[in-house]
Coordinates of C-alpha atoms and ligand atoms in Angstrom, one line a residue:
M220 CA -38.6 50.3 -52.4
K221 CA -40.1 48.9 -49.3
I222 CA -38.7 47.8 -45.9
W223 CA -38.0 44.2 -45.0
R224 CA -38.1 44.0 -41.2
P225 CA -36.0 41.7 -39.0
Y226 CA -37.5 38.6 -37.4
T227 CA -40.9 39.4 -39.0
Q228 CA -43.2 37.3 -41.1
M229 CA -44.0 40.0 -43.6
Q230 CA -47.0 38.3 -45.1
D231 CA -49.3 39.0 -42.2
A232 CA -47.2 41.5 -40.2
I233 CA -48.9 44.1 -38.1
P234 CA -47.8 47.4 -39.7
P235 CA -44.9 48.9 -37.7
A236 CA -45.7 51.8 -35.4
R237 CA -44.3 55.0 -36.5
V238 CA -41.9 56.5 -33.9
S239 CA -41.5 60.2 -33.4
H240 CA -39.0 60.2 -30.6
A241 CA -37.8 58.4 -27.5
L242 CA -36.8 59.7 -24.1
G243 CA -35.7 58.0 -20.9
A244 CA -37.6 54.7 -20.6
H245 CA -40.3 55.7 -23.1
I246 CA -40.9 55.6 -26.9
F247 CA -43.3 58.2 -28.3
L248 CA -45.3 57.5 -31.4
Q249 CA -46.4 60.0 -34.1
D250 CA -50.0 59.4 -33.2
G251 CA -49.2 60.7 -29.7
Q252 CA -49.1 57.3 -27.9
R253 CA -46.4 56.9 -25.2
L254 CA -45.0 53.4 -24.7
F255 CA -42.8 52.1 -21.8
D256 CA -39.8 50.4 -23.4
G257 CA -40.0 47.2 -21.5
I258 CA -37.0 45.6 -23.3
S259 CA -34.6 48.5 -23.6
S260 CA -35.1 48.3 -27.4
W261 CA -33.7 44.8 -27.9
W262 CA -31.5 44.9 -24.8
L263 CA -29.5 47.9 -25.9
I264 CA -30.4 51.0 -24.0
T265 CA -28.6 51.3 -20.6
H266 CA -29.3 54.6 -18.8
G267 CA -32.2 55.7 -21.0
H268 CA -33.1 56.8 -24.5
C269 CA -31.5 60.0 -25.8
E270 CA -29.5 60.3 -22.5
P271 CA -28.3 64.0 -22.8
R272 CA -24.7 63.3 -22.0
L273 CA -24.5 60.5 -24.5
M274 CA -26.1 62.6 -27.2
E275 CA -23.8 65.5 -26.4
A276 CA -20.7 63.3 -26.7
I277 CA -21.8 62.1 -30.1
R278 CA -22.6 65.6 -31.2
R279 CA -19.2 66.8 -30.1
Q280 CA -17.5 63.9 -31.9
T281 CA -19.2 64.7 -35.2
E282 CA -17.1 67.9 -35.3
R283 CA -13.8 66.0 -35.2
L284 CA -13.8 62.6 -36.7
E285 CA -16.3 59.9 -37.8
Q286 CA -14.3 57.0 -39.2
V287 CA -10.7 56.1 -40.2
V288 CA -9.0 52.8 -41.3
F289 CA -8.3 51.1 -38.0
A290 CA -5.5 49.0 -39.5
N291 CA -3.5 52.2 -40.0
F292 CA -4.8 54.7 -37.6
V293 CA -6.0 55.0 -34.0
H294 CA -7.8 57.9 -32.4
Q295 CA -8.3 59.4 -29.0
E296 CA -11.9 58.0 -28.5
A297 CA -10.7 54.4 -29.0
E298 CA -7.7 55.0 -26.7
E299 CA -10.0 56.5 -24.1
L300 CA -12.3 53.6 -24.4
S301 CA -9.5 51.1 -23.7
T302 CA -8.5 53.1 -20.6
R303 CA -12.1 53.4 -19.3
L304 CA -12.8 49.7 -19.9
A305 CA -9.6 48.7 -18.1
G306 CA -11.2 50.3 -15.0
F307 CA -13.9 47.7 -15.2
L308 CA -12.0 44.6 -16.3
P309 CA -9.4 42.5 -14.6
P310 CA -5.8 43.0 -16.0
R311 CA -5.9 39.5 -17.5
L312 CA -8.3 40.8 -20.2
N313 CA -6.2 43.4 -21.9
R314 CA -6.5 43.2 -25.7
L315 CA -9.4 44.9 -27.4
F316 CA -10.6 43.9 -30.8
F317 CA -13.3 46.1 -32.3
S318 CA -16.2 45.2 -34.5
D319 CA -19.8 46.4 -34.7
N320 CA -22.4 44.0 -33.4
G321 CA -22.8 41.1 -31.0
S322 CA -22.7 38.4 -33.6
T323 CA -19.3 39.6 -35.0
A324 CA -18.0 39.9 -31.4
V325 CA -18.7 36.1 -31.1
E326 CA -17.4 35.3 -34.6
V327 CA -14.1 37.0 -33.7
A328 CA -13.9 35.2 -30.4
M329 CA -14.4 31.8 -32.1
K330 CA -11.8 32.5 -34.7
M331 CA -9.3 33.8 -32.1
A332 CA -9.9 30.7 -29.9
Y333 CA -9.6 28.2 -32.8
Q334 CA -6.7 29.9 -34.5
S335 CA -4.7 30.5 -31.3
L336 CA -4.9 26.8 -30.4
Q337 CA -4.1 25.6 -34.0
Q338 CA -1.0 27.9 -34.0
S339 CA 0.1 26.7 -30.6
G340 CA 0.2 23.2 -32.0
K341 CA -3.1 21.8 -30.5
K342 CA -4.3 20.7 -33.9
R343 CA -7.1 18.4 -32.7
K344 CA -8.8 21.2 -30.8
R345 CA -11.2 22.2 -33.7
S346 CA -14.6 22.3 -32.2
F347 CA -16.7 24.2 -29.6
L348 CA -18.7 23.3 -26.6
T349 CA -22.1 25.1 -26.2
F350 CA -25.4 24.5 -24.5
A351 CA -28.8 23.5 -25.9
K352 CA -30.6 26.9 -25.2
A353 CA -27.7 29.1 -26.1
Y354 CA -28.0 32.1 -28.4
H355 CA -24.9 33.8 -29.8
G356 CA -26.1 35.7 -32.8
D357 CA -27.3 35.3 -36.4
T358 CA -24.1 35.1 -38.5
C359 CA -23.1 31.5 -39.5
G360 CA -20.5 30.9 -36.9
A361 CA -22.5 32.5 -34.1
M362 CA -25.6 30.6 -35.3
S363 CA -23.5 27.3 -35.2
A364 CA -22.7 27.9 -31.6
S365 CA -26.4 28.7 -30.8
G366 CA -28.9 26.0 -29.8
D367 CA -31.2 24.3 -32.3
S368 CA -34.3 26.5 -32.5
A369 CA -36.9 28.1 -34.7
F370 CA -34.2 30.7 -35.4
T371 CA -31.7 28.2 -36.9
E372 CA -33.9 25.5 -38.4
A373 CA -33.9 27.0 -41.9
Y374 CA -30.1 27.2 -42.0
T375 CA -29.2 23.7 -40.7
D376 CA -26.8 23.0 -43.6
L377 CA -25.0 26.3 -43.1
R378 CA -24.1 25.6 -39.4
F379 CA -20.9 23.7 -38.7
P380 CA -21.0 21.0 -36.0
V381 CA -20.3 21.8 -32.4
F382 CA -20.7 19.8 -29.2
R383 CA -24.0 20.9 -27.8
F384 CA -24.6 19.8 -24.2
R385 CA -28.0 19.5 -22.6
Q386 CA -29.1 22.2 -20.2
P387 CA -28.7 21.8 -16.4
K388 CA -32.2 21.5 -15.1
D389 CA -31.0 22.2 -11.5
L390 CA -27.8 21.6 -9.5
S391 CA -28.3 17.9 -9.9
P392 CA -25.2 15.9 -9.2
E393 CA -26.1 13.6 -12.2
W394 CA -25.9 16.5 -14.6
R395 CA -22.6 17.7 -13.2
A396 CA -21.1 14.2 -13.3
E397 CA -22.2 13.8 -16.9
F398 CA -20.8 17.1 -17.9
R399 CA -17.5 16.3 -16.2
A400 CA -17.3 12.9 -17.9
F401 CA -18.2 14.5 -21.3
V402 CA -15.3 17.0 -21.0
E403 CA -12.9 14.3 -19.9
A404 CA -13.8 12.2 -22.9
K405 CA -13.9 15.0 -25.5
H406 CA -11.5 17.8 -24.3
E407 CA -8.8 17.0 -26.9
E408 CA -11.3 18.0 -29.7
I409 CA -12.7 21.1 -28.0
A410 CA -11.1 24.6 -28.5
A411 CA -13.4 26.6 -26.3
L412 CA -16.6 26.6 -24.2
I413 CA -18.9 29.4 -25.3
L414 CA -21.4 30.5 -22.8
E415 CA -23.8 33.4 -21.8
P416 CA -22.8 33.5 -18.1
L417 CA -25.6 33.6 -15.6
L418 CA -28.4 34.5 -18.0
Q419 CA -29.3 32.9 -21.3
G420 CA -31.3 35.6 -23.0
A421 CA -32.9 34.6 -26.3
G422 CA -33.2 31.0 -25.1
G423 CA -35.9 32.2 -22.7
M424 CA -34.3 34.3 -19.9
I425 CA -32.9 31.2 -18.2
I426 CA -31.0 32.0 -15.0
W427 CA -28.0 29.8 -14.2
P428 CA -26.7 29.6 -10.6
A429 CA -23.3 31.1 -10.3
E430 CA -21.9 27.9 -8.7
I431 CA -22.8 25.9 -11.9
V432 CA -21.1 28.4 -14.2
R433 CA -18.1 28.4 -11.9
E434 CA -17.9 24.6 -11.8
I435 CA -18.3 24.1 -15.6
S436 CA -15.7 26.8 -16.2
E437 CA -13.3 25.2 -13.8
I438 CA -13.8 21.7 -15.4
C439 CA -13.2 23.1 -18.8
R440 CA -10.1 25.2 -17.8
A441 CA -8.6 22.2 -16.1
H442 CA -8.8 20.4 -19.4
G443 CA -7.2 23.1 -21.6
I444 CA -10.5 24.4 -23.0
L445 CA -10.6 28.2 -23.5
L446 CA -13.6 30.1 -22.0
I447 CA -15.5 32.5 -24.2
F448 CA -18.1 34.4 -22.2
D449 CA -20.7 36.0 -24.4
E450 CA -21.8 39.0 -22.4
V451 CA -23.4 40.8 -25.3
M452 CA -26.6 40.8 -23.3
T453 CA -25.4 40.4 -19.7
G454 CA -22.8 43.1 -19.9
F455 CA -23.1 46.7 -18.6
G456 CA -25.2 46.0 -15.5
R457 CA -28.1 43.8 -16.7
T458 CA -27.5 41.1 -14.1
G459 CA -26.8 43.6 -11.3
K460 CA -23.0 43.8 -11.6
M461 CA -21.1 45.5 -14.4
F462 CA -20.4 42.1 -15.9
A463 CA -21.9 38.7 -15.1
F464 CA -18.5 37.1 -14.8
E465 CA -17.9 39.1 -11.6
K466 CA -20.8 37.3 -10.0
V467 CA -19.5 34.0 -11.2
G468 CA -16.0 34.7 -10.0
V469 CA -14.3 33.4 -13.1
V470 CA -12.4 35.6 -15.6
P471 CA -12.8 34.2 -19.1
D472 CA -10.1 34.0 -21.8
L473 CA -12.3 35.9 -24.3
L474 CA -15.1 38.3 -23.5
C475 CA -17.7 39.4 -26.1
L476 CA -19.4 42.8 -25.6
S477 CA -21.8 44.9 -27.6
K478 CA -25.5 46.0 -27.1
G479 CA -25.1 48.2 -23.9
L480 CA -21.5 49.1 -24.7
T481 CA -22.6 52.4 -26.3
G482 CA -25.5 52.8 -24.0
G483 CA -27.5 51.5 -26.9
A484 CA -27.0 54.6 -29.0
L485 CA -24.7 53.4 -31.8
P486 CA -23.4 50.0 -33.1
L487 CA -20.1 48.8 -31.6
A488 CA -18.7 45.6 -30.3
L489 CA -15.6 44.4 -28.6
T490 CA -13.9 41.0 -28.3
V491 CA -11.6 41.2 -25.3
A492 CA -8.7 38.7 -25.2
T493 CA -6.0 37.7 -22.8
E494 CA -2.4 38.5 -23.6
E495 CA -1.8 34.8 -23.8
I496 CA -4.2 34.4 -26.7
F497 CA -2.9 37.6 -28.4
S498 CA 0.7 36.3 -28.2
Q499 CA -0.2 33.3 -30.3
F500 CA -0.6 35.6 -33.3
L501 CA 2.8 37.3 -33.1
S502 CA 4.7 35.9 -36.2
P503 CA 4.4 36.2 -40.0
Q504 CA 1.4 34.2 -41.4
K505 CA -0.1 33.9 -37.9
L506 CA -2.1 37.2 -38.0
L507 CA -5.7 37.3 -37.2
F508 CA -7.4 37.5 -40.6
H509 CA -10.4 39.5 -39.6
G510 CA -11.5 43.1 -39.7
H511 CA -14.7 45.0 -40.6
S512 CA -15.1 48.2 -42.6
F513 CA -16.5 50.1 -39.6
T514 CA -13.9 49.0 -37.1
G515 CA -13.4 51.4 -34.3
N516 CA -16.0 53.9 -35.4
A517 CA -15.1 57.2 -33.6
L518 CA -18.8 58.2 -33.1
S519 CA -19.6 54.8 -31.5
C520 CA -16.5 55.0 -29.3
A521 CA -17.5 58.5 -28.1
A522 CA -20.9 57.1 -27.2
A523 CA -19.3 54.2 -25.4
N524 CA -17.0 56.6 -23.4
A525 CA -20.0 58.7 -22.4
N526 CA -21.9 55.5 -21.3
L527 CA -18.9 54.2 -19.2
K528 CA -18.4 57.7 -17.7
I529 CA -21.9 57.5 -16.3
F530 CA -21.2 54.1 -14.8
Q531 CA -18.0 55.6 -13.3
E532 CA -19.6 58.7 -11.9
E533 CA -23.0 57.6 -10.7
T534 CA -24.3 54.7 -8.6
V535 CA -25.9 52.9 -11.6
L536 CA -25.7 49.5 -10.0
E537 CA -27.7 50.8 -7.0
K538 CA -30.4 51.9 -9.4
I539 CA -30.4 48.4 -10.9
A540 CA -30.8 46.9 -7.4
V541 CA -33.9 49.1 -6.9
L542 CA -35.3 47.7 -10.2
E543 CA -34.5 44.2 -9.1
N544 CA -36.5 44.7 -5.9
A545 CA -39.3 46.3 -7.8
H546 CA -39.6 43.2 -10.1
R547 CA -39.7 40.9 -7.0
R548 CA -42.4 42.9 -5.3
A549 CA -44.6 43.3 -8.5
L550 CA -44.3 39.7 -9.5
E551 CA -45.4 38.6 -6.0
K552 CA -48.2 41.2 -5.9
F553 CA -49.7 40.1 -9.1
A554 CA -49.0 36.4 -8.4
L555 CA -47.6 35.8 -11.9
P556 CA -46.6 32.3 -12.9
N557 CA -43.0 31.0 -12.4
P558 CA -41.4 34.4 -11.7
R559 CA -37.6 34.9 -11.8
V560 CA -35.5 37.9 -11.4
L561 CA -31.9 38.8 -12.0
G562 CA -30.7 42.4 -11.9
S563 CA -32.8 44.6 -14.2
M564 CA -34.5 41.5 -15.7
G565 CA -37.7 40.0 -14.5
A566 CA -39.5 37.1 -16.3
I567 CA -42.5 34.8 -16.0
E568 CA -43.4 31.7 -17.8
L569 CA -46.9 31.1 -19.4
P570 CA -48.2 27.6 -19.2
E571 CA -49.8 27.7 -22.7
Q572 CA -47.8 26.6 -25.7
S573 CA -47.2 29.7 -27.6
G574 CA -44.1 29.6 -29.8
Y575 CA -42.1 32.5 -31.2
G576 CA -44.5 34.7 -33.2
S577 CA -47.5 32.5 -32.5
A578 CA -51.0 33.9 -32.5
K579 CA -51.1 33.8 -28.6
S580 CA -47.9 35.8 -28.1
Q581 CA -48.9 38.2 -30.9
E582 CA -52.2 38.8 -29.0
L583 CA -50.4 39.4 -25.7
Y584 CA -48.0 41.7 -27.5
Q585 CA -50.8 43.8 -29.1
K586 CA -52.9 44.0 -25.9
C587 CA -49.9 45.2 -23.9
F588 CA -49.0 47.6 -26.7
S589 CA -52.4 49.2 -26.7
R590 CA -52.0 49.7 -23.0
G591 CA -48.7 51.6 -23.4
L592 CA -46.3 48.7 -22.8
F593 CA -43.8 47.6 -25.4
L594 CA -42.5 44.0 -24.8
R595 CA -41.7 41.0 -27.0
P596 CA -42.4 37.6 -25.5
L597 CA -39.9 34.9 -26.2
G598 CA -42.3 32.0 -26.8
N599 CA -43.9 31.3 -23.4
T600 CA -41.5 33.6 -21.6
V601 CA -42.7 37.1 -20.9
Y602 CA -39.9 39.4 -19.6
L603 CA -39.1 42.9 -18.8
L604 CA -35.6 44.3 -19.1
P605 CA -36.1 48.1 -19.0
P606 CA -33.5 50.9 -19.2
Y607 CA -32.0 51.8 -15.8
C608 CA -33.8 55.1 -15.6
A609 CA -37.1 53.3 -15.2
S610 CA -38.7 53.8 -11.8
S611 CA -40.2 51.2 -9.4
D612 CA -43.6 52.5 -10.4
D613 CA -42.8 51.9 -14.1
I614 CA -42.0 48.3 -13.3
E615 CA -45.1 47.8 -11.1
N616 CA -47.3 49.3 -13.8
A617 CA -45.8 47.2 -16.5
W618 CA -46.3 43.9 -14.6
G619 CA -49.8 45.1 -13.7
V620 CA -50.6 45.5 -17.4
V621 CA -49.3 42.0 -18.1
A622 CA -51.4 40.6 -15.2
E623 CA -54.5 42.4 -16.5
V624 CA -54.0 41.1 -20.1
L625 CA -53.5 37.5 -18.8
S626 CA -56.6 37.6 -16.6
E627 CA -58.6 39.0 -19.5
N628 CA -57.4 36.1 -21.7
R629 CA -58.4 33.6 -19.1
S630 CA -61.9 34.8 -18.6
Ligands
PLP899 C1 -28.1 39.8 -29.1 C2 -27.0 38.8 -28.8 C3 -26.0 38.5 -29.7 C4 -26.0 39.0 -31.1 O1 -25.9 40.4 -31.1 P1 -26.3 41.2 -32.5 O2 -25.8 42.6 -32.2 O3 -27.8 41.1 -32.6 O4 -25.6 40.6 -33.6 C5 -25.0 37.6 -29.3 N1 -25.0 37.0 -28.1 C6 -26.0 37.3 -27.2 C7 -25.9 36.7 -25.8 C8 -27.0 38.2 -27.5 O5 -28.0 38.4 -26.6

C-alpha cells in the first residue's frame, strides 16, 4: 500500500518531508530541519502546535469517552462546548449541529437553508447565490457553491447550478447597483447567499471591505434570502476578531465553523443556526436528514473546549493585533508587491502568471522550504497565516525569506 496525497500531482510529486514533531509555530523534520509553519498547517492551528493545555485536555478525555451515537446520547464535552460558544456568539445563533470538517459544515448549512424554505412553503427558493472566487469545500454541494477554478474543472457535471455573481473589484457604485438589480430580479429563486465574510481564502486571500459585506447582506435579507457565513477559515481570530461577522456588523442565519474550532488539533465542525430555521423542522417528515458517523466526537469537543478556554482567559486578539502590525511593517520594509493584511493574514501578489502547482510556484515553495519556511502559494498569491504564538520576529524573518527568494529569481 502507498499513500495518495491530497491536492498533489503524484506523477512528479516532490517526496513528502517526514515530520518528527511540531511545537508552537514550528514543524520539525526527522532530518533535524526546523520549519516555520507559515500557514498554520492549512489554516487549522490557532494558538500553536501541541499547545500543552489542548494536549492535556485530549489526554484527560481519552480516559472517559471517545465517541457515542449522537442521535441517542449527549455528553458533557458537547454541552460545555455549546455553553462556551454561546459566550462568543449572539443569542440569535443558538442551535449547534455537529459534523467533522469544513465542507460538511457547508453542506449542512445548504441543506438547512434549502429545506427550511421548502418546508415554510417558499417552493421557488431552490438555488444559492455565491461569488466568483468563493471556496466552500470539496464535497459536491460545497464544490457547487465554490467558484469555477482549477479545483472544480474536472467535476463540472457533478456540480449543481447556482447563481454566481462577479466579484466586486472595489466599492464601485456600478457593481453595487448591478448586485442590487440582480437580487431584485432573482430573489424568488434564491434560498441563501453563501459567503466567506471579509476574507476569501482559497480564492487568493481576497479582502472585502466590511461595508460591502454589510450592504450585500442587507440587500439579500431585505429580499428574504437567508445568509450563510462560511467562517471555516475566518473564524477563531484569523481576521483580528473572534469571528469576521463581528467586524461586518451582521449576524448571519447560518454560520459554518471548523478548522480553528479545535485549535487545529482534531477534526470537528459546527453549523450554527437560528431558532427560526430550526423551528421549520419541528414536525413529522420535516426532520433534517443528515448526520455523520463521527458526530459530536468527545475527544474533538474536549480539544475545542480547551481552545475556547484559552480565548476566554488570555488576550489572544491582542496577540493577533501584534501579528497584524508585524505583517504591515515587514511587507513595507521588504517592499513586496501588492501587500495586504487582515488580522493574522498577510499576502502579496506576484506579477508573473504562476497557476496552482505551476513550476514557478513549486520553485518558490522549495526555495522557501530549504530556508526553513513552510508556505503554499495560491497561484500568484503568496501569503502567511501563522499560528498566534508566532512572534513579530518570526513574521519579519518569513517575509525576509520570501523577499530574498524573489530577488534571487529576478537576478
Ligand atoms: C477549508 C475551507 C472549507 C473546507 O473545509 P474542509 O475541512 O477542508 O472540508 C470550507 N470553507 C472555507 C472558507 C474554507 O477555507
